[in-house]
Coordinates of N, CA, C and O in Angstrom, one line a residue:
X168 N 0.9 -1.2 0.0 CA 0.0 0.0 0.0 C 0.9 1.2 0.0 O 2.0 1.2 0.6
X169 N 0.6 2.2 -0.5 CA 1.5 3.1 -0.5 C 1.0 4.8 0.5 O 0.0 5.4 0.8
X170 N 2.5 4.8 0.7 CA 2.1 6.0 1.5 C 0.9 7.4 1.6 O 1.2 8.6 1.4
X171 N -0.1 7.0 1.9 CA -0.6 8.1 1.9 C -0.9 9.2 3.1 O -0.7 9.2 4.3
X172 N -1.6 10.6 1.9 CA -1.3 12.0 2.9 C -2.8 12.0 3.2 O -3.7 11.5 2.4
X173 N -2.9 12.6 4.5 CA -4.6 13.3 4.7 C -3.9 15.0 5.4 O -3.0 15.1 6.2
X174 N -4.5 15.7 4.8 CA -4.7 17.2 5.3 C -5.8 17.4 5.9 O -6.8 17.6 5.2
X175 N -5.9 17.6 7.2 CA -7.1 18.2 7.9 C -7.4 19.3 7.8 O -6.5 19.9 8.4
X176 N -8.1 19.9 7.3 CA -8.2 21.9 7.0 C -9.6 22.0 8.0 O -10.4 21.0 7.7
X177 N -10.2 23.0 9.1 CA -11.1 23.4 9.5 C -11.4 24.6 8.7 O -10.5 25.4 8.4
X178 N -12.7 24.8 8.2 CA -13.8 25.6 7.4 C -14.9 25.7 8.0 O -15.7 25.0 8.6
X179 N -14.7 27.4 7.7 CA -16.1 27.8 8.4 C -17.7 27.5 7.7 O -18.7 27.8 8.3
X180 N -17.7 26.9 6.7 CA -18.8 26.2 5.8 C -18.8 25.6 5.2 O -18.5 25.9 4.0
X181 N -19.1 23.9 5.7 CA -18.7 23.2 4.9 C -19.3 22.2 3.4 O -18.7 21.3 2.8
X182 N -20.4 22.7 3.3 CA -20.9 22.9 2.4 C -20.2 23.8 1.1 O -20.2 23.5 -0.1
X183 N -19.9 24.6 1.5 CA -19.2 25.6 0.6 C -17.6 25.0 0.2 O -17.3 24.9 -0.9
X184 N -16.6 24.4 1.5 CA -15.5 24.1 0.6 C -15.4 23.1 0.1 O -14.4 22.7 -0.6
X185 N -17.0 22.2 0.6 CA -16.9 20.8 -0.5 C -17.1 21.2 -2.1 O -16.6 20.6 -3.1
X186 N -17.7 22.0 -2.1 CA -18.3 22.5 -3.5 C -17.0 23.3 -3.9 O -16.5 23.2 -5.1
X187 N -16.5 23.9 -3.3 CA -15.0 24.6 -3.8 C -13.7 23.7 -4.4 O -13.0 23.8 -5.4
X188 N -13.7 22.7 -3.2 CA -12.8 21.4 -3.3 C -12.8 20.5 -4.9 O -11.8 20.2 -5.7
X189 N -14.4 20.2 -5.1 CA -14.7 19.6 -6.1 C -14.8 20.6 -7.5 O -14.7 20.2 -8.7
X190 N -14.9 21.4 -7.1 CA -14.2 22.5 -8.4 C -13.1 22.7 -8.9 O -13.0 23.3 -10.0
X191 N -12.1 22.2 -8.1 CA -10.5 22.3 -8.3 C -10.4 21.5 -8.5 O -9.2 21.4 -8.5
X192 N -11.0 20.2 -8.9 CA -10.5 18.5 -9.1 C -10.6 17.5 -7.9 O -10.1 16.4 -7.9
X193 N -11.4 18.1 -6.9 CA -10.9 17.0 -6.0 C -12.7 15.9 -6.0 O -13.8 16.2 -6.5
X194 N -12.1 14.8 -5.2 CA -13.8 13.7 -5.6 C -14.0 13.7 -4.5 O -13.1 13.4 -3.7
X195 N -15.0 13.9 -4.0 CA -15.8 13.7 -2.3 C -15.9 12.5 -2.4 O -16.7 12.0 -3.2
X196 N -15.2 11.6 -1.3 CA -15.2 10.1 -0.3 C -16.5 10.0 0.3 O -16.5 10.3 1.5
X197 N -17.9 9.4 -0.1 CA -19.0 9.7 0.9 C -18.8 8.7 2.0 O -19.6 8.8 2.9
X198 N -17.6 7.6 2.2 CA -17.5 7.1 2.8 C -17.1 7.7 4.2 O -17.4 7.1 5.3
X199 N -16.6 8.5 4.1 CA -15.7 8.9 4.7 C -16.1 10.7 5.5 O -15.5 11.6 6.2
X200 N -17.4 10.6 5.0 CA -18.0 12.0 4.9 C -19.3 12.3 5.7 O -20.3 11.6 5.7
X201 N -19.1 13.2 6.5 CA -21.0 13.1 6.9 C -20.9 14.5 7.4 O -19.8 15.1 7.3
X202 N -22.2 15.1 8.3 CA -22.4 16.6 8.4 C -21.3 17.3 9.5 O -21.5 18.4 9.9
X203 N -20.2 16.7 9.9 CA -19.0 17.1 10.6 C -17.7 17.3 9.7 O -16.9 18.2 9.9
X204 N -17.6 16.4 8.7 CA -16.3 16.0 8.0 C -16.7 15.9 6.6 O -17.8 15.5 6.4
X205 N -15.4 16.1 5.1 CA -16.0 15.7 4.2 C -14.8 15.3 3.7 O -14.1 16.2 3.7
X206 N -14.2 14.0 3.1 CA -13.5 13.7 2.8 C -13.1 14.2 1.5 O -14.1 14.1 0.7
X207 N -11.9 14.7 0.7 CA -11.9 14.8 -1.0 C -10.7 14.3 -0.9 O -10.0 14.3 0.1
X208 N -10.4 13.9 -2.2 CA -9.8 12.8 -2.9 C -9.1 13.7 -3.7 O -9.9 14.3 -4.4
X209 N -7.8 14.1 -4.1 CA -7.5 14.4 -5.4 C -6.6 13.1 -6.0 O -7.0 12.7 -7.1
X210 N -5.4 12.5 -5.6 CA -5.5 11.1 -5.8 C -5.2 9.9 -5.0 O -5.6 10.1 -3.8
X211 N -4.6 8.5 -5.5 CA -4.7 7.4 -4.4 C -3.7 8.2 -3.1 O -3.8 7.8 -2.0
X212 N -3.1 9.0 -3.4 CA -2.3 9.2 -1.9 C -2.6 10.6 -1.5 O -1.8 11.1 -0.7
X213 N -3.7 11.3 -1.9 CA -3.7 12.7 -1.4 C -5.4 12.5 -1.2 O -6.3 12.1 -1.9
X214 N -5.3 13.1 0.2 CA -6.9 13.6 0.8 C -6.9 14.6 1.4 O -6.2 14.7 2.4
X215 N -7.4 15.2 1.3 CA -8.1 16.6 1.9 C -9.0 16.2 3.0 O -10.1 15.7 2.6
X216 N -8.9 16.4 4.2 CA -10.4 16.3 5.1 C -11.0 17.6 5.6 O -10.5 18.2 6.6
X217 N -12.1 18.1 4.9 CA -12.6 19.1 5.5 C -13.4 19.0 6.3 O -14.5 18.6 6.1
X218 N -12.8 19.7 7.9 CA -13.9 19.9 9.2 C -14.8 21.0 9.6 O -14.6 22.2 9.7
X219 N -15.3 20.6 9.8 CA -16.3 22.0 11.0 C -15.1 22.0 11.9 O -14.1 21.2 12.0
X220 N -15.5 23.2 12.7 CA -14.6 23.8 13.6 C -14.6 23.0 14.9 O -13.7 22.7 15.6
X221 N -15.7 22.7 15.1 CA -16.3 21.8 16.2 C -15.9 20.3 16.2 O -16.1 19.6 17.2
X222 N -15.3 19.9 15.2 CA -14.9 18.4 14.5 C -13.6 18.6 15.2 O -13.1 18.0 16.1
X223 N -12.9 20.1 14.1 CA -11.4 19.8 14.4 C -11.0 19.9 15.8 O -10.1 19.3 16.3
X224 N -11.9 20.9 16.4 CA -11.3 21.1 17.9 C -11.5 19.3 18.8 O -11.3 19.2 20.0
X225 N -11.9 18.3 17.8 CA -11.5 16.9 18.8 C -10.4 16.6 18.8 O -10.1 15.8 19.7
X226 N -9.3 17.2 17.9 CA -8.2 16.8 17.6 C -6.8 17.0 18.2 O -5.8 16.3 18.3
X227 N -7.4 18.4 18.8 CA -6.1 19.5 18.9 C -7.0 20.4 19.9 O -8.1 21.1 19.9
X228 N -5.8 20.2 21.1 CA -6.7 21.3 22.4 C -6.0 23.0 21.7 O -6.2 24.0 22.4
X229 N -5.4 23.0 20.7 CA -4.7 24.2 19.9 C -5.6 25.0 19.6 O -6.5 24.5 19.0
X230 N -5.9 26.7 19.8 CA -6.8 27.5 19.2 C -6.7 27.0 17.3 O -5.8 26.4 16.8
X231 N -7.4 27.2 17.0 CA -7.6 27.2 15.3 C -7.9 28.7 14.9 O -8.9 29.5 15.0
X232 N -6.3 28.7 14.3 CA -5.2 29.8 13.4 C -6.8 30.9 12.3 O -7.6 30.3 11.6
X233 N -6.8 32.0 12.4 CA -7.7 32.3 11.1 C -7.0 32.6 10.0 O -6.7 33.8 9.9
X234 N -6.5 31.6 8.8 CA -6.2 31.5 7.7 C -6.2 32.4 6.9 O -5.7 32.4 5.8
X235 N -7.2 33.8 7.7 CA -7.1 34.8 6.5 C -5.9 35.9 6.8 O -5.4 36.7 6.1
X236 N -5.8 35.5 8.0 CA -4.9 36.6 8.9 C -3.9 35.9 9.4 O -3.2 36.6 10.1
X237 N -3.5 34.8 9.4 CA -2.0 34.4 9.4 C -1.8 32.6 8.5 O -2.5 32.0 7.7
X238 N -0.7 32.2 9.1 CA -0.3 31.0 7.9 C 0.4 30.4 8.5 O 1.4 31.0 8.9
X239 N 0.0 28.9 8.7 CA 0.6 27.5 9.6 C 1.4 27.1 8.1 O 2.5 27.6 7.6
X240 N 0.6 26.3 7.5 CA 1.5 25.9 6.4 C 1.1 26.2 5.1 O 0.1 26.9 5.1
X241 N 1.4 25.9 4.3 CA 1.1 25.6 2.7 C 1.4 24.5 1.8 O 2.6 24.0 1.7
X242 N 0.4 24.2 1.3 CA 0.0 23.1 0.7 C 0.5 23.3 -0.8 O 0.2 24.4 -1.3
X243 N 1.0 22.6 -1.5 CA 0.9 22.4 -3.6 C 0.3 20.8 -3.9 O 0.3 19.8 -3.3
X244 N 0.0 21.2 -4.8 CA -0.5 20.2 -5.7 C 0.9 20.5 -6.7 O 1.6 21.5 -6.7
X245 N 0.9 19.1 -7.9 CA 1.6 19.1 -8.9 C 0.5 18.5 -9.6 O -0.5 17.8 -9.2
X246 N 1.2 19.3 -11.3 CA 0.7 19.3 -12.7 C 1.2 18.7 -13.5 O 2.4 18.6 -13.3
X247 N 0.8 18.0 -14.7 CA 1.1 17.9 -15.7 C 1.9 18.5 -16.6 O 3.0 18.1 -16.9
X248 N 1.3 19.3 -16.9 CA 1.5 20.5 -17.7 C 1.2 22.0 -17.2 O 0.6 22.3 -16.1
X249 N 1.8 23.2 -18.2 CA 1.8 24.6 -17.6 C 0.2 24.5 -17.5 O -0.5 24.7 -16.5
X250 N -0.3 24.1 -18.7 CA -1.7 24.6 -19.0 C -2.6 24.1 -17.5 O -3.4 24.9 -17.0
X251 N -2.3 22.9 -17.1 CA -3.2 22.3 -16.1 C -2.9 23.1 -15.0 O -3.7 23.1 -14.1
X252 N -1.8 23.7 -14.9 CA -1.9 24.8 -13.2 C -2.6 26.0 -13.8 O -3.3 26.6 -13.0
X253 N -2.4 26.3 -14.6 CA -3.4 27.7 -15.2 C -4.9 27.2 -15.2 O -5.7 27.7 -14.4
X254 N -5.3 26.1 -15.9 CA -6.8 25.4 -15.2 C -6.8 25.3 -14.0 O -7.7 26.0 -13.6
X255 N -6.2 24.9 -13.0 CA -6.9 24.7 -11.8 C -6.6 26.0 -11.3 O -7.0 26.1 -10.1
X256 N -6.0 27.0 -11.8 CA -6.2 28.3 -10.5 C -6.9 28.4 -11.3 O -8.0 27.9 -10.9
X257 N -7.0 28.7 -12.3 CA -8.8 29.1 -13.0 C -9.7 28.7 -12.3 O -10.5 29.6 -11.9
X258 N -10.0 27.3 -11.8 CA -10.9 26.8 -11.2 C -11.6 27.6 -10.0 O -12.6 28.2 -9.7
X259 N -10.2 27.1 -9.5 CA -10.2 27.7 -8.3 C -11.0 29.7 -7.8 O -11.7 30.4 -7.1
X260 N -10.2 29.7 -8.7 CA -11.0 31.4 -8.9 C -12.3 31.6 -8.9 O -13.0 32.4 -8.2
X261 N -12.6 30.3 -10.1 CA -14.5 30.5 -10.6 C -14.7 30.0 -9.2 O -15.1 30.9 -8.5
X262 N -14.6 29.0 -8.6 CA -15.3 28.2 -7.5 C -15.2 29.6 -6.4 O -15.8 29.4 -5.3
X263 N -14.8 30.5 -6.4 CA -15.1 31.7 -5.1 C -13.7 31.8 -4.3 O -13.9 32.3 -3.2
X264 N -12.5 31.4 -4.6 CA -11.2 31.2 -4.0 C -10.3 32.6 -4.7 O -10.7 33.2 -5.8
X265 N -9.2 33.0 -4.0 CA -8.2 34.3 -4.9 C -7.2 33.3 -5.8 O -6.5 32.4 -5.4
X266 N -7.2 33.8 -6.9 CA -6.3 33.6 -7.6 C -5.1 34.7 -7.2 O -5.1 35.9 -6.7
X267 N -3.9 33.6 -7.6 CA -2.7 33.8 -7.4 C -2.0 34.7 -6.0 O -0.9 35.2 -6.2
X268 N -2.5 34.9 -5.1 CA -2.2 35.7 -4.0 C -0.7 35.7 -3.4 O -0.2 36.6 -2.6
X269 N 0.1 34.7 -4.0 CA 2.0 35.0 -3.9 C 2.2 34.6 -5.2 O 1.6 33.9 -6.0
X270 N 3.6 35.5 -5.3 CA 4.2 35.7 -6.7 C 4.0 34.2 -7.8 O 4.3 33.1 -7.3
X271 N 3.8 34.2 -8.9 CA 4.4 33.1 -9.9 C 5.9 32.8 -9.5 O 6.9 33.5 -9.2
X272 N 5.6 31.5 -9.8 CA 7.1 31.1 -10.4 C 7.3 30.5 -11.7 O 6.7 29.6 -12.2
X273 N 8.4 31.5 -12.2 CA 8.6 30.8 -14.0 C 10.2 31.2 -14.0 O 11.0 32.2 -13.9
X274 N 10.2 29.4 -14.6 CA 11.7 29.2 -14.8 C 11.5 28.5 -16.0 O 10.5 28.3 -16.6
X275 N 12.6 28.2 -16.3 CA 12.5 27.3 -17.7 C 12.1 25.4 -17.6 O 11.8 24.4 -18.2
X276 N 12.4 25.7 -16.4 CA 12.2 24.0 -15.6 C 11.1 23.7 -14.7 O 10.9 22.6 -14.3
X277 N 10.3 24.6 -14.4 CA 9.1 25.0 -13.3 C 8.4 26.2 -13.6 O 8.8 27.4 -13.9
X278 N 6.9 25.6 -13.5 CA 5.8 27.1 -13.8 C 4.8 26.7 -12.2 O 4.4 25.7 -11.6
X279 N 4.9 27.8 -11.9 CA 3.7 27.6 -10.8 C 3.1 29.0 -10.5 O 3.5 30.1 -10.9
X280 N 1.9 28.5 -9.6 CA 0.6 29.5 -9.9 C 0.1 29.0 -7.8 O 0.5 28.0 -7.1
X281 N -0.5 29.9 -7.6 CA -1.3 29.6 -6.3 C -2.5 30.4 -6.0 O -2.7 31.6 -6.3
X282 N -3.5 29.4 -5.3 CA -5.0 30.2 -4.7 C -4.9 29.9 -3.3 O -4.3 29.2 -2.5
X283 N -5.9 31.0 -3.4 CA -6.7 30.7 -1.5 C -8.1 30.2 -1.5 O -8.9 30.8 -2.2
X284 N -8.8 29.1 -0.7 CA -9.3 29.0 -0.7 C -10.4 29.7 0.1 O -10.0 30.4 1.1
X285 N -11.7 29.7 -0.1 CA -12.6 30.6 0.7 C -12.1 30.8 1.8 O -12.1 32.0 2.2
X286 N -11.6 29.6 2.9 CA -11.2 29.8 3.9 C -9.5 30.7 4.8 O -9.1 31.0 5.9
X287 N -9.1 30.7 3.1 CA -7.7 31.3 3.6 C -6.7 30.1 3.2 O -5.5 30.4 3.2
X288 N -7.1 29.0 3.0 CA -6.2 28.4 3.1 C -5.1 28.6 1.6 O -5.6 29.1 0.6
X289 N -3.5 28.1 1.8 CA -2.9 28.7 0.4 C -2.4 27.2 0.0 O -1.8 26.5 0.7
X290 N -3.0 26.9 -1.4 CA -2.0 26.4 -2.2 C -1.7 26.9 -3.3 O -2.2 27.8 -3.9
X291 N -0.4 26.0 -3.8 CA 0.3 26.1 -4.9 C 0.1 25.1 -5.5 O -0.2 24.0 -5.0
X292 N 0.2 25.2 -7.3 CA -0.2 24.4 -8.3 C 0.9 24.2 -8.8 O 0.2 25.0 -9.3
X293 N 2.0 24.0 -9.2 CA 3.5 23.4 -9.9 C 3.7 22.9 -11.1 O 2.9 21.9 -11.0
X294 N 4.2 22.8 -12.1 CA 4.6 21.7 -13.2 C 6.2 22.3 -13.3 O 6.7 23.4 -13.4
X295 N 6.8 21.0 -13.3 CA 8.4 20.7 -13.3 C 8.5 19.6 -14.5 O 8.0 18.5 -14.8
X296 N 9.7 20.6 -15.2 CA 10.1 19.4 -16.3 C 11.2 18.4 -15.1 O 11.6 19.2 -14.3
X297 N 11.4 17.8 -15.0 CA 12.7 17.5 -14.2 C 13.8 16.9 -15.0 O 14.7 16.3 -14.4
X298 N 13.7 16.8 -16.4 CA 14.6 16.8 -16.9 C 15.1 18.0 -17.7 O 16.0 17.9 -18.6
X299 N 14.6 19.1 -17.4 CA 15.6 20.5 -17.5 C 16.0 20.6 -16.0 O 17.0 21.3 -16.0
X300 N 15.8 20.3 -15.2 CA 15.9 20.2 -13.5 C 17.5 21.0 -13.5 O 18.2 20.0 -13.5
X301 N 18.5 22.3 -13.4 CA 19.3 22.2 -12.8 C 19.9 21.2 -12.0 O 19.2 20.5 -11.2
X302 N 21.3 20.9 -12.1 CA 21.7 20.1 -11.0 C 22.4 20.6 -10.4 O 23.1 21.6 -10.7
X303 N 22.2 19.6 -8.5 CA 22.7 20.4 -7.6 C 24.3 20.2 -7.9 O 24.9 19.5 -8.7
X304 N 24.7 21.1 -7.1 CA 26.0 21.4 -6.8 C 26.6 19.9 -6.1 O 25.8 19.4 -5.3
X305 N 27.8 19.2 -6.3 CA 28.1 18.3 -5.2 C 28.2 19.1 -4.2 O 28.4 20.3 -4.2
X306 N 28.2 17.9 -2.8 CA 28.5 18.3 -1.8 C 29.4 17.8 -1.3 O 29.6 16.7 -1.8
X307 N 30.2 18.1 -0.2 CA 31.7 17.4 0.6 C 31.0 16.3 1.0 O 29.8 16.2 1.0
X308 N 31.8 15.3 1.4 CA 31.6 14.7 2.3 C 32.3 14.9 4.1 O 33.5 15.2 4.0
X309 N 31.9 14.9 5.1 CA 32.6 15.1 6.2 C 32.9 14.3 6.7 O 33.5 14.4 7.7

């Protein structure tokens, strides 16, 4: 079985970032889903769990951060292609999220793009050739 990720994100309506989620590409788990939690899928090793606030505080005696006003972490997805990170912040935009809110990145080997979702939260979208990839520098050994 291979390693997989879940992201817990707390949302203030969760109706709204299921319908947001599944606008960007992701597939709601009804398994896994009910009026507390909603599971999305973008693939075999990435899930998204979105909670009510009331859910997440089972988790974590931690206040929960307001996403619009500060930032725990950040999240990327990767792309295929340039075009598919330009589709999904598009998506992302139409579905009620900001397009691009930190700078692009464009290299000759990497294009990337990022949204926020209703709730604040930030990802980034990526496509890497990795065979234009710079290579690193060696390093010593000690």
């Amino acid at each position: 079985m291979p390693r997989m990720i879940f992201l817990n994100l707390p949302v203030t309506d969760l109706n709204r970032a299921t319908a947001f989620y599944e606008a960007v590409g992701a597939t709601r788990n009804p398994q896994f889903s009910d009026d507390t939690a909603c599971c999305m899928v973008f693939s075999e090793a990435i899930y998204v769990m979105l909670t009510t606030h009331d859910k997440f505080r089972q988790f974590t005696p931690k206040p929960i951060s307001d996403a619009k006003t500060s930032n725990q972490a950040l999240f990327c997805l990767s792309a295929d292609t340039r075009n598919e990170v330009d589709a999904i912040v598009g998506k992302a935009e139409a579905a009620g999220g900001t397009a691009d809110p930190s700078p692009k990145d464009e290299y000759s080997f990497m294009y990337g793009r990022s949204f926020e979702d209703p709730d604040g939260h930030m990802w980034g979208v990526n496509w890497m050739d990795m065979a234009a990839v710079p290579p690193q520098p060696a390093t010593a050994n000690a």
